[in-house]
XYZ file of C-alpha atoms in Angstrom:
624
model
C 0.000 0.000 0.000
C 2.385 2.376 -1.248
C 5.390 3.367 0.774
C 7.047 2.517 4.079
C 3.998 2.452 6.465
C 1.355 -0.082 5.300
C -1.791 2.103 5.970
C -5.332 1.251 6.022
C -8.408 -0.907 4.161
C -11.235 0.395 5.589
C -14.812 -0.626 5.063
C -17.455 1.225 5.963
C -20.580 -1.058 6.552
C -24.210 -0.046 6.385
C -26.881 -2.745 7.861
C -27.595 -5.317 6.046
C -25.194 -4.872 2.752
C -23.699 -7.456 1.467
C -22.081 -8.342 -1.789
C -23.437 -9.796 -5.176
C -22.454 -12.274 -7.261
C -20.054 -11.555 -9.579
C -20.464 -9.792 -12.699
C -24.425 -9.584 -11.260
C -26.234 -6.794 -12.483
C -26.986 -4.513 -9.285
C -30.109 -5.563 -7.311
C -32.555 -2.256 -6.201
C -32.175 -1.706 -2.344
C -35.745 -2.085 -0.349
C -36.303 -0.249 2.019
C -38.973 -0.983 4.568
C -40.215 -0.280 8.112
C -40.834 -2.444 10.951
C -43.935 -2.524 13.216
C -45.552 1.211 13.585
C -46.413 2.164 17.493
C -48.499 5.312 18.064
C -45.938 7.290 20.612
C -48.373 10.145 21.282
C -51.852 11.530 20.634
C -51.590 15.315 20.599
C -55.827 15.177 22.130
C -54.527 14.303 25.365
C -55.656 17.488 27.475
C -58.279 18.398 24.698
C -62.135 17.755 25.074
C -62.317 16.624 21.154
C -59.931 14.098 19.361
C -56.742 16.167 17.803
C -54.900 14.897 14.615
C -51.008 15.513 14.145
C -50.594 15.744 10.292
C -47.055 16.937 8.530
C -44.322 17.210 10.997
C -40.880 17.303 11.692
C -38.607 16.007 14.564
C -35.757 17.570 15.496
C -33.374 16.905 18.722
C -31.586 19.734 21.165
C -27.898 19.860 20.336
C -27.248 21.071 23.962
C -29.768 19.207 26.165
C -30.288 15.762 24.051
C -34.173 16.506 24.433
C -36.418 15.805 21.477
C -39.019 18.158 19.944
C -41.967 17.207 17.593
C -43.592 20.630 15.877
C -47.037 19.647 13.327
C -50.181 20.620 11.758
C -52.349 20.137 14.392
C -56.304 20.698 14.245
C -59.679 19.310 15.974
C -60.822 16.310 14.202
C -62.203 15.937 11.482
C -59.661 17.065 8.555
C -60.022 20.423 8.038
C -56.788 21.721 5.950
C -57.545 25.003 5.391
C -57.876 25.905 9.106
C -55.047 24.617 9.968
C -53.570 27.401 11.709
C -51.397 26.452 14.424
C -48.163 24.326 14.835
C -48.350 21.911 17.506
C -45.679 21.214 19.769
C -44.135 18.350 22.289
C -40.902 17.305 23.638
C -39.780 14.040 24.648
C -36.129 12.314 25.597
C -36.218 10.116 22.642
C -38.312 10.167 19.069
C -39.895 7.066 21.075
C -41.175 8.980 23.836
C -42.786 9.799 26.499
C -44.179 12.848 24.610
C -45.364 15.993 26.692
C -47.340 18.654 25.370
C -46.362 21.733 24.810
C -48.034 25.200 23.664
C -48.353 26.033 19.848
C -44.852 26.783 18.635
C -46.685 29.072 15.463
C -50.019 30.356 15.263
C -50.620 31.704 11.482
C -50.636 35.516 11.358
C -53.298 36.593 8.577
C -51.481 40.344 8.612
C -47.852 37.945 7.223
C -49.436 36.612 4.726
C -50.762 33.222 6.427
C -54.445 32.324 6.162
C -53.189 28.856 7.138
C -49.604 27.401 8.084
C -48.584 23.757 6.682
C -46.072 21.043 7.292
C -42.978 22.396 9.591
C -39.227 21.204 8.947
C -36.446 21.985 11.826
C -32.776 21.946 10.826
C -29.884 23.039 13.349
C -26.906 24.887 11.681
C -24.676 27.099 13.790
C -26.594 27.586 16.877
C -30.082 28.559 15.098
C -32.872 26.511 14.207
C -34.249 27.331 11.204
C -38.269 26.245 10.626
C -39.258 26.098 6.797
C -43.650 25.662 6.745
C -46.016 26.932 3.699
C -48.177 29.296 4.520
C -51.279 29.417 2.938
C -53.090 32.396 0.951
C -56.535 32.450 -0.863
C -54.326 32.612 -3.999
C -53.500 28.120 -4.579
C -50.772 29.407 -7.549
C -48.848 31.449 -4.850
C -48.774 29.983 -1.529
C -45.605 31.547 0.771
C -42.909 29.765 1.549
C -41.902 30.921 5.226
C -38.862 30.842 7.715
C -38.753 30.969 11.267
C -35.799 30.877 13.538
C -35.009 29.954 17.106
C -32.110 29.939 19.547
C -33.887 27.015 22.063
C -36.779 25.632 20.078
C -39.344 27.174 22.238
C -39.498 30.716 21.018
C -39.617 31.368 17.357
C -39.275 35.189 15.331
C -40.129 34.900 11.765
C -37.909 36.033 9.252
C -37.885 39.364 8.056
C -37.092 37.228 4.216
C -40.233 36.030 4.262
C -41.652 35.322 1.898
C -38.686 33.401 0.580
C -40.504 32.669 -2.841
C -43.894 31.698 -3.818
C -45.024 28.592 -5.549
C -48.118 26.472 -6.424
C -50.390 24.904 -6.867
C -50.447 24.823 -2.963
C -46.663 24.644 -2.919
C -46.076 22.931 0.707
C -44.169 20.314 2.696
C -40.428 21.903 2.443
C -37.561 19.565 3.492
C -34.055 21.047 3.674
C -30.614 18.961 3.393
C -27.332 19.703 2.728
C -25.674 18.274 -0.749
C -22.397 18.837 -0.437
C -22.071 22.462 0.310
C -24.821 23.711 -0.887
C -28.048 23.708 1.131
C -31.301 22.010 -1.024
C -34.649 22.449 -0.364
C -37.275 20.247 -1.409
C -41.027 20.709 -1.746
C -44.482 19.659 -3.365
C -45.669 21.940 -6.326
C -47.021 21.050 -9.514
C -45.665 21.742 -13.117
C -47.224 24.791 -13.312
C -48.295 26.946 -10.673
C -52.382 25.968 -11.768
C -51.511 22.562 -11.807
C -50.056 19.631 -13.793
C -48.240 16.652 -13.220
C -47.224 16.476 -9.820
C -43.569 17.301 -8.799
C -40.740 17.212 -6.203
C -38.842 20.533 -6.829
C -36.317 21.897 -5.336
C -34.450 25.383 -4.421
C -30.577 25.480 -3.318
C -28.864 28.503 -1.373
C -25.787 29.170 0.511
C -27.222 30.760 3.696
C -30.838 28.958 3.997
C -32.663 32.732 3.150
C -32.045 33.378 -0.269
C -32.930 30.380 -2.287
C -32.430 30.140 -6.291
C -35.181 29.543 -8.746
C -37.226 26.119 -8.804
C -35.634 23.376 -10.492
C -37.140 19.762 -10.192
C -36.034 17.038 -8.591
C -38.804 14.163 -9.196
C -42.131 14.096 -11.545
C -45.053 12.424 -11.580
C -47.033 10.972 -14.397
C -49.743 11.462 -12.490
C -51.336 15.375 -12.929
C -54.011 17.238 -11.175
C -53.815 20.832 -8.159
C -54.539 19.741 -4.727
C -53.251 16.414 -3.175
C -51.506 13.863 -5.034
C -48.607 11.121 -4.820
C -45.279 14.119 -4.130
C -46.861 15.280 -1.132
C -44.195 15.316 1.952
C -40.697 14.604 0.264
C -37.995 13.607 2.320
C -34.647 12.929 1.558
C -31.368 10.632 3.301
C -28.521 9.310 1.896
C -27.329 6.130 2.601
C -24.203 3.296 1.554
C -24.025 5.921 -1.830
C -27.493 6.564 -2.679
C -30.131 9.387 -2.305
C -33.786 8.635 -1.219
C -36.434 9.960 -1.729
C -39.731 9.124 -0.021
C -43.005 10.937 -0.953
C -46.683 10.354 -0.230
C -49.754 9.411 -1.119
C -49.996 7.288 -4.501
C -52.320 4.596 -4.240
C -53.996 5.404 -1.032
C -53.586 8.212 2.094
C -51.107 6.179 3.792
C -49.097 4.764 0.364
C -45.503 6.480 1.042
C -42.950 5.287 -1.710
C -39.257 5.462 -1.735
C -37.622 6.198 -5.116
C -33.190 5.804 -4.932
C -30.880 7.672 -7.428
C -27.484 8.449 -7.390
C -28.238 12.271 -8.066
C -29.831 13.924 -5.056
C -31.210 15.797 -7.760
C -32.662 13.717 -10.573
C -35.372 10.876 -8.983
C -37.570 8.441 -11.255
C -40.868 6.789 -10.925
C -39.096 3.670 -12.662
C -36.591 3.441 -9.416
C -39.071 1.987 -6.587
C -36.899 1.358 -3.796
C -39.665 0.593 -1.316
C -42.882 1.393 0.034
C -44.169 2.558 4.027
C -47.579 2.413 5.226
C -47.398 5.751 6.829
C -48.901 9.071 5.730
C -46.346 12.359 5.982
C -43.468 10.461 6.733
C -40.404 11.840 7.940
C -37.087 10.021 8.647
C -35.604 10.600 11.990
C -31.432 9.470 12.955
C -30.884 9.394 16.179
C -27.143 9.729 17.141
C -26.383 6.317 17.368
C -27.548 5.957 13.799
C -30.628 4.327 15.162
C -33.269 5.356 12.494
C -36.750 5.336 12.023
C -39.285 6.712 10.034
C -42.805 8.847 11.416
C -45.919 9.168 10.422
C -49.160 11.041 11.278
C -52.768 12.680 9.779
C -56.185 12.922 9.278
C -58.062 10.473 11.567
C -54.719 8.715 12.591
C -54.572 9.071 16.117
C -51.660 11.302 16.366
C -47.448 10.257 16.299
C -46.374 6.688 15.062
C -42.891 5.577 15.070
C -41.188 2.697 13.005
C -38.047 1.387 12.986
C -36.246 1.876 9.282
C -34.575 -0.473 7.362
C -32.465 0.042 4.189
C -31.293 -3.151 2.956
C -29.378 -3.927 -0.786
C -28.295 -7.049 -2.377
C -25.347 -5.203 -4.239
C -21.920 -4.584 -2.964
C -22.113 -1.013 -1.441
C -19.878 -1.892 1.051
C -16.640 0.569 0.460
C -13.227 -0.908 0.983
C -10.288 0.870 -0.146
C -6.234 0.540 -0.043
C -5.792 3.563 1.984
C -3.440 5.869 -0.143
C -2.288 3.822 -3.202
C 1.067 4.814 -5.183
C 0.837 3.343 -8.468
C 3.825 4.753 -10.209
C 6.023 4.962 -6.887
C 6.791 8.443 -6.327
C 6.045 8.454 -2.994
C 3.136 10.138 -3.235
C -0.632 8.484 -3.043
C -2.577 8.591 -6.429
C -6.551 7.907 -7.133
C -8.255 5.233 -8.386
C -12.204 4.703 -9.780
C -13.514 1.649 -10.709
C -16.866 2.003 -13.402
C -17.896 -1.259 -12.896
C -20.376 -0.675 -15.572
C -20.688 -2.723 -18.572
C -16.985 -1.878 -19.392
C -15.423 -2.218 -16.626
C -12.877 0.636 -16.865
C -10.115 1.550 -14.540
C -9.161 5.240 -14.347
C -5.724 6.702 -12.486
C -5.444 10.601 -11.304
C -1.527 10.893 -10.617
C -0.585 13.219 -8.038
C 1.788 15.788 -8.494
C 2.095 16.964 -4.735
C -0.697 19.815 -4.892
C -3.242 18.240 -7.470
C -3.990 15.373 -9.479
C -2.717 15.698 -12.670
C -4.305 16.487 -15.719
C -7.565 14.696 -17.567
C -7.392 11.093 -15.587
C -6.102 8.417 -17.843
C -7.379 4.705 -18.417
C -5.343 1.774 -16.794
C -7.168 -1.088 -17.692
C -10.268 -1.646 -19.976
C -12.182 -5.075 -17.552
C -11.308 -5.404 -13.882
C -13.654 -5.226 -11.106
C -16.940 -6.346 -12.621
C -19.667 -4.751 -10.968
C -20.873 -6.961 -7.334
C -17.402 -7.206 -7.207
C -14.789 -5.440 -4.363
C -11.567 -3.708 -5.445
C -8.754 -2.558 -3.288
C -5.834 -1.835 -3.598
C -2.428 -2.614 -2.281
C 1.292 -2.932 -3.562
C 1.153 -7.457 -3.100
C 4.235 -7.937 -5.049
C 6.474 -5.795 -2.884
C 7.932 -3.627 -6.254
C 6.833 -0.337 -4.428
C 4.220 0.561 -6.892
C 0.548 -0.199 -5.317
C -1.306 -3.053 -7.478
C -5.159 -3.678 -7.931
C -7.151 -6.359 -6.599
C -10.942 -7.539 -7.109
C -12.953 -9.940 -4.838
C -15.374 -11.358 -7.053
C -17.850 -12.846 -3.913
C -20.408 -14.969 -5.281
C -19.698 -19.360 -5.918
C -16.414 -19.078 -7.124
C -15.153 -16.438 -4.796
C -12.177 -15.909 -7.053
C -9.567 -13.183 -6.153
C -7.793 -11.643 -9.257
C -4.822 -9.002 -8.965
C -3.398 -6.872 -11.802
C -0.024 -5.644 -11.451
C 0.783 -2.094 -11.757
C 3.911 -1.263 -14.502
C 3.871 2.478 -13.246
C 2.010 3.837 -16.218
C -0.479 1.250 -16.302
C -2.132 -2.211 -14.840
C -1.191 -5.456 -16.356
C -3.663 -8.242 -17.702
C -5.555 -9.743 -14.449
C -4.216 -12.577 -13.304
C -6.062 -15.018 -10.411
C -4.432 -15.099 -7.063
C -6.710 -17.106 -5.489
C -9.892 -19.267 -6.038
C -11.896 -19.576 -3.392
C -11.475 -16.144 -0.441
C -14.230 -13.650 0.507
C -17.506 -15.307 -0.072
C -20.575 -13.392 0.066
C -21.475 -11.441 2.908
C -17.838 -11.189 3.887
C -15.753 -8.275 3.886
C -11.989 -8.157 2.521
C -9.462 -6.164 3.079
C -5.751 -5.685 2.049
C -2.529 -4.924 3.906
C 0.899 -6.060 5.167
C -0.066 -8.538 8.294
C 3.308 -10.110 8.223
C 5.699 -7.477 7.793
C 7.022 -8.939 4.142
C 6.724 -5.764 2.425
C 4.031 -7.578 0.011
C 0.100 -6.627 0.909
C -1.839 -9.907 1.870
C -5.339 -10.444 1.842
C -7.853 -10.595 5.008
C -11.695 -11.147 4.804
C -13.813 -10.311 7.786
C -16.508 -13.019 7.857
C -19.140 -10.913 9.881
C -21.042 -14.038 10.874
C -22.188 -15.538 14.161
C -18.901 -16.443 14.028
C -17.019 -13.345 13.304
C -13.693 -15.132 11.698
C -11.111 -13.402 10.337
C -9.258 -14.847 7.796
C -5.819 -14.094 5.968
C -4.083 -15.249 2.840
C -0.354 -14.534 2.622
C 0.868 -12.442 -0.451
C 4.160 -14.967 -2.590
C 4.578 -12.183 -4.891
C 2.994 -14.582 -7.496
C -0.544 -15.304 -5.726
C -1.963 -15.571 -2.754
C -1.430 -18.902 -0.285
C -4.320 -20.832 1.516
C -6.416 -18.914 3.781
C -5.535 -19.403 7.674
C -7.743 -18.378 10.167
C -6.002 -15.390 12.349
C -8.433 -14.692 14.668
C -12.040 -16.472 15.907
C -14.169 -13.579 17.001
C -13.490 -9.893 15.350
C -15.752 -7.404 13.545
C -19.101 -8.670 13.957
C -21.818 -7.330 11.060
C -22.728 -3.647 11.767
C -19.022 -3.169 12.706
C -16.794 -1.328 10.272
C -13.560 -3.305 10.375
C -10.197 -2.068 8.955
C -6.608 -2.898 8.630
C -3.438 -0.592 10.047
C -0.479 -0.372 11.553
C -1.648 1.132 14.766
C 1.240 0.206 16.885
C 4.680 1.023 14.097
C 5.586 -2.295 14.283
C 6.014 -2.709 10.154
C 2.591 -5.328 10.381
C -1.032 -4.379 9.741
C -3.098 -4.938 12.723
C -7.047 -5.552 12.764
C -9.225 -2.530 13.926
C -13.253 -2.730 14.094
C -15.550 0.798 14.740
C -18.761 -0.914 16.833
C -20.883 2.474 15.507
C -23.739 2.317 17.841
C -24.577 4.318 20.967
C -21.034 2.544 22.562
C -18.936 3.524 19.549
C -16.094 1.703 21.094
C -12.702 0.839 18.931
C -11.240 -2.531 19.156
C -7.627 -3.417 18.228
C -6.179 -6.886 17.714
C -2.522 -6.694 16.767
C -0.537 -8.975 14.307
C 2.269 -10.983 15.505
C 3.487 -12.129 11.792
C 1.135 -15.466 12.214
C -2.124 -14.375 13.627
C -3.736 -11.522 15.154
C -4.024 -11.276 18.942
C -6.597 -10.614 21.588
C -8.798 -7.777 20.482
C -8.564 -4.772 23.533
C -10.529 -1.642 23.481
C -8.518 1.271 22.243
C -10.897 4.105 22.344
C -14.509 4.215 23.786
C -15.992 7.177 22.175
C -15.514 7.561 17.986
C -17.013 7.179 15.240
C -20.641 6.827 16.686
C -23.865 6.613 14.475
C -23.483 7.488 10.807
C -19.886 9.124 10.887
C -17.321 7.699 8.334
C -14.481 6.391 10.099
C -10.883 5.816 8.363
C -7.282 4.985 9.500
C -3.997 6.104 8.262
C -1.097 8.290 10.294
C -2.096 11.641 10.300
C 1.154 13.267 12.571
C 3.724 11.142 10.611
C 5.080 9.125 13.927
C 4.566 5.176 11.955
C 1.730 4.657 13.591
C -1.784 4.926 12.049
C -4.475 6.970 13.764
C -8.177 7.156 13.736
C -10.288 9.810 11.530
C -13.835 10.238 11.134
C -16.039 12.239 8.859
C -19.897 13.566 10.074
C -22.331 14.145 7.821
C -22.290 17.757 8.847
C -18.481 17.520 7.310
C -16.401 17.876 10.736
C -13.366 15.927 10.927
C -12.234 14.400 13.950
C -9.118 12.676 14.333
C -7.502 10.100 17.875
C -4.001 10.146 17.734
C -2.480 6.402 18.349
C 0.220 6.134 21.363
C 1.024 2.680 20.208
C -1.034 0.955 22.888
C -4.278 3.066 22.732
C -6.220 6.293 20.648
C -6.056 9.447 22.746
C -8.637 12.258 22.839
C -10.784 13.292 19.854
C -9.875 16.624 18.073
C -10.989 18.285 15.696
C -8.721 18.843 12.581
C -10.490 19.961 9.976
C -14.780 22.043 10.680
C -16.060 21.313 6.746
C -14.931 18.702 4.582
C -16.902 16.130 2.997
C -20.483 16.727 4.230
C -23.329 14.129 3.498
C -23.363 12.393 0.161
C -19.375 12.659 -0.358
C -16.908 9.964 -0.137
C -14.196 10.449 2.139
C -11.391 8.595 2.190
C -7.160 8.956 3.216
C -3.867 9.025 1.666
C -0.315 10.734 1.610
C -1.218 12.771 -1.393
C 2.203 14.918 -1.370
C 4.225 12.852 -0.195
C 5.499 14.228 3.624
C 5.239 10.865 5.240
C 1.606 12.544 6.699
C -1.737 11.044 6.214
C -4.235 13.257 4.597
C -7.424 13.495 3.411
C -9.520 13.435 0.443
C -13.258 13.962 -0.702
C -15.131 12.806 -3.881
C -18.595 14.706 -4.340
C -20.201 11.763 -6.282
C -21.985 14.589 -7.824
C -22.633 14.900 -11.680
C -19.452 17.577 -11.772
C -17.929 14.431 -9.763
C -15.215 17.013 -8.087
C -12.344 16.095 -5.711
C -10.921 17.496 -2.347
C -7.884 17.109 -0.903
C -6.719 19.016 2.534
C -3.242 18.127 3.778
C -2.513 17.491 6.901
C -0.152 19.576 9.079
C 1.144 16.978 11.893
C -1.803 18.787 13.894
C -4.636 19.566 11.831
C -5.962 19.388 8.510
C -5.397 22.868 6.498
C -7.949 24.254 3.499
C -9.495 21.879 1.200
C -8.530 22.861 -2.566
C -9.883 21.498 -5.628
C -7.283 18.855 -6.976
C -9.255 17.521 -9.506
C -12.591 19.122 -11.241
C -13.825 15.309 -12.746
C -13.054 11.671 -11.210
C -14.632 9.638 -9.815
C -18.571 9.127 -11.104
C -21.900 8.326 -8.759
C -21.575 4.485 -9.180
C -18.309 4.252 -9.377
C -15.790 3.283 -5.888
C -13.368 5.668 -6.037
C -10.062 5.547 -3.359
């Protein structure tokens, strides 16, 4: 794995991934909820039954407390009443709910002759709440913005209104895509009507928002109602979904994926929820689950979420990968389309040079896993594909330094599915071997020693390490010269377990850190200060960069090195990219302009993250 310190293969595991058969044609995720269980009825306290309709959950940065804010009304329906925001609080999106007063009441003299379908986001200290607010005029309903400093008291913007769409333009959702804020919300192709749409508005400081642009349409046409009412958006293990509501029936919500947060079709069913207004809700242990409320429903039902795929989005990577042995890291992307391309960015110490250039025409098949590491010991880093499926076949083409040589098999039966490889130096040879985590009820690890020529039988190093839901990787955490075995639990614990190599096996696995790389964060592993031993980084979704230096027995405190770089959506990933003997990092956008980041680190932090390449690296593609 290019020079002198053997750095990291890192996987970063989402629930219930696992690989496809070789050469398979990628299967659509599904994505589907568990059990629903009604966690509060907003008529306790009243003398009539209440209904909870749109809504949005949000949780107390400070305090940990959760708050639910919704269209709220007297049953029966009456939607253009609807003129107050209901309001409770609660220590989890489970409950116990209490009730708290209206959080909005609509103000006729703003512009609101009824107020619609709140969404809470947190971003530097102020909460900003998006809601429609209703006028007698269905073609221009107001988009509105409130903000608060404790989620109690809220002082509408002075911006307001921040556009106007129709027909009944409502149910705003805001995320961040990269970093750019989007906002989508239900209108119609014109503002009388027409088929109905998902559009969407981006901005820089969540006031000023751009013209509408459209994200998802409909066949389906008409004004009021229809099947893009409340659309929500996540990303998850590399896609973007959508879920909207209400095709077939009131509580139909489907869930469309896409690679492009910003182009969704009716032809890419991901799923479906029986929930009306649903809303997606991460807790931060990554626990997730998905909402739902309205009209004659009884008030607040939770579900547990579950995104699921049959093809290989698990993400494994070489950690840093010199393939012409310069000493400094280059980048790799595998299309795994139809062709079956590999492109190489060189590095040229401050940027990837030039247009990328083509390596090899058929390697890494899509359902397959490449990585990459140097497994002949020549000091350039090599490619290598786990094909998974019956055969399980591992092939490996060389690298000349200008390009990658025919594939050649290594070995014919390692990493079957479900399994997760990885590649690095466990004996100390100066050739990368192969490891697969078996992620089992058995949790095996097994390794196959790299000749120079192929790989040798698989030997089991260790009985019990990286369990599924774990992200497991391989490093030299203690500057020994051999890749160890580290596993992220994610979770609530987000504990870090370390099982050294000895040259034959991997030891007892000890706890190195008990507090990184909780929930959804991206973790990674490579040595950041330069001292031989690799440290622990992880990326949020909110794009803050944490890193735990390694003392050689243990991961000290988490600091923060870098406050924005690769936000939700982007790939992160690690590499000595000019060559200083430091780790740094790097960012793909997976974005249509498909952009990449690079900000080198210091020995103590990560500086500024220039552009270093304005192409590379495709949605679809695994890039490291």
């Amino acid at each position: 794995m290019g020079k002198g310190l053997r750095l990291l293969a890192l996987v970063l595991v989402l629930t219930g991934l696992v690989a496809a058969p070789a050469g398979a044609a990628p299967a659509p995720p599904t994505v589907s909820a568990g059990n629903f269980i009604r966690v509060y009825d907003p008529s306790v306290g009243e003398s009539a039954q209440w209904y909870y309709n749109d809504h949005t959950l949000v949780r107390d940065v400070v305090t940990g407390t959760w708050h639910v804010y919704a269209i709220t009304h007297a049953e029966p329906a009456n939607p253009l009443d609807e003129k107050n925001f209901g309001h409770a609080t609660a220590p989890s999106p489970n409950g116990p709910w209490t009730k708290r007063p209206f959080a909005l009441t609509a103000d006729p003299a703003l512009g609101e002759s009824h107020i619609w379908a709140p969404h809470v986001i947190h971003h530097n200290g102020v909460y900003y709440m998006y809601y429609a607010a209703g006028t007698p005029d269905h073609a221009a309903y107001r988009m509105h913005l409130a903000t608060s400093t404790d989620l109690n008291t809220w002082t509408r913007s002075a911006a307001n209104p921040l556009f106007t769409d129709g027909f009944d333009a409502r149910d705003p959702m805001v995320t961040r895509v990269g970093p750019t804020w989007v906002m989508y919300y239900t209108a119609n192709s014109t503002p009388t009507g027409g088929n109905h749409q998902v559009a969407y508005r981006t901005s820089t400081d969540l006031v000023h928002w751009s013209g509408k642009q459209v994200a998802f349409s409909h066949p389906a046409s008409g004004t009021f109602g229809g099947p893009t009412e409340s659309p929500f958006v996540i990303f998850r293990g590399g896609w973007w979904y959508l879920s909207i509501c209400c095709d077939a029936g009131y509580k139909d919500t489907r869930v469309y994926r896409s690679r492009d947060p910003f182009r969704f079709s009716v032809n890419d069913l991901a799923g479906r929820i029986d929930a009306h207004a649903a809303e997606i809700v991460t807790e931060p242990s990554g626990a997730t689950w998905v909402t739902g409320a309205g009209w004659g429903q009884g008030g607040l039902h939770v579900a547990p979420l579950s995104v699921n795929s049959s093809y290989a989005n698990v993400f494994v990577g070489g950690g840093g990968a010199d393939f012409n042995g310069d000493g400094r890291d280059d980048v790799v992307t595998f299309t795994h389309d139809p062709l079956a391309d590999v492109y190489v960015a060189l590095s040229s110490g401050s940027g990837f040079t030039g247009t990328s250039a083509k390596w090899h025409d058929w390697f890494a098949l899509s359902g397959e896993t490449p990585l990459t590491g140097d497994v002949n010991g020549d000091g350039k880093d090599d490619i290598v594909t786990f094909t998974h499926g019956s055969l399980a076949d591992v092939h490996v083409a060389l690298s000349t330094g200008s390009a990658f040589a025919g594939a050649a098999k290594w070995h014919d039966f390692f990493a079957i599915d479900g399994e997760v490889p990885a590649v690095g130096d466990v004996n100390g040879d100066g050739r990368d071997d192969i490891i697969t985590f078996t992620r089992n009820n058995l949790a095996d690890v097994y390794v196959a020693l790299s000749t120079g020529t192929s790989f040798a039988a698989s030997a089991k190093w260790h009985d019990f390490f990286g369990i599924a839901g774990e992200s497991p990787g391989v490093a030299d955490v203690n500057g020994d010269g051999r890749d160890d075995i580290v596993t992220f639990t994610h979770g609530s614990s987000a504990d870090v377990y370390v099982a050294l190599s000895n040259g034959s096996s991997f030891g007892a696995s000890a706890k190195w850190h008990d507090s990184f790389a909780a929930g959804l964060t991206d973790p990674r592993l490579g040595d950041v200060n330069g001292d031989g031993k690799a440290d622990v980084v992880q990326f949020s979704r909110e794009g803050v960069v944490h890193v735990a230096l390694s003392s050689g027995t243990s991961f000290g405190t988490s600091r923060k090195w870098h406050d924005f770089f690769a936000p939700q959506g982007e790939f992160p990933y690690v590499g000595d990219y000019d060559g200083d003997g430091r780790t740094d990092i790097v960012t793909f956008t997976k974005l249509p302009g498909a952009d990449t980041y690079v900000a080198l680190s210091t020995g103590t932090a990560f500086g500024p993250g220039p552009k270093w390449h304005d192409y590379f690296g495709l949605p679809g593609e695994t890039t490291l």
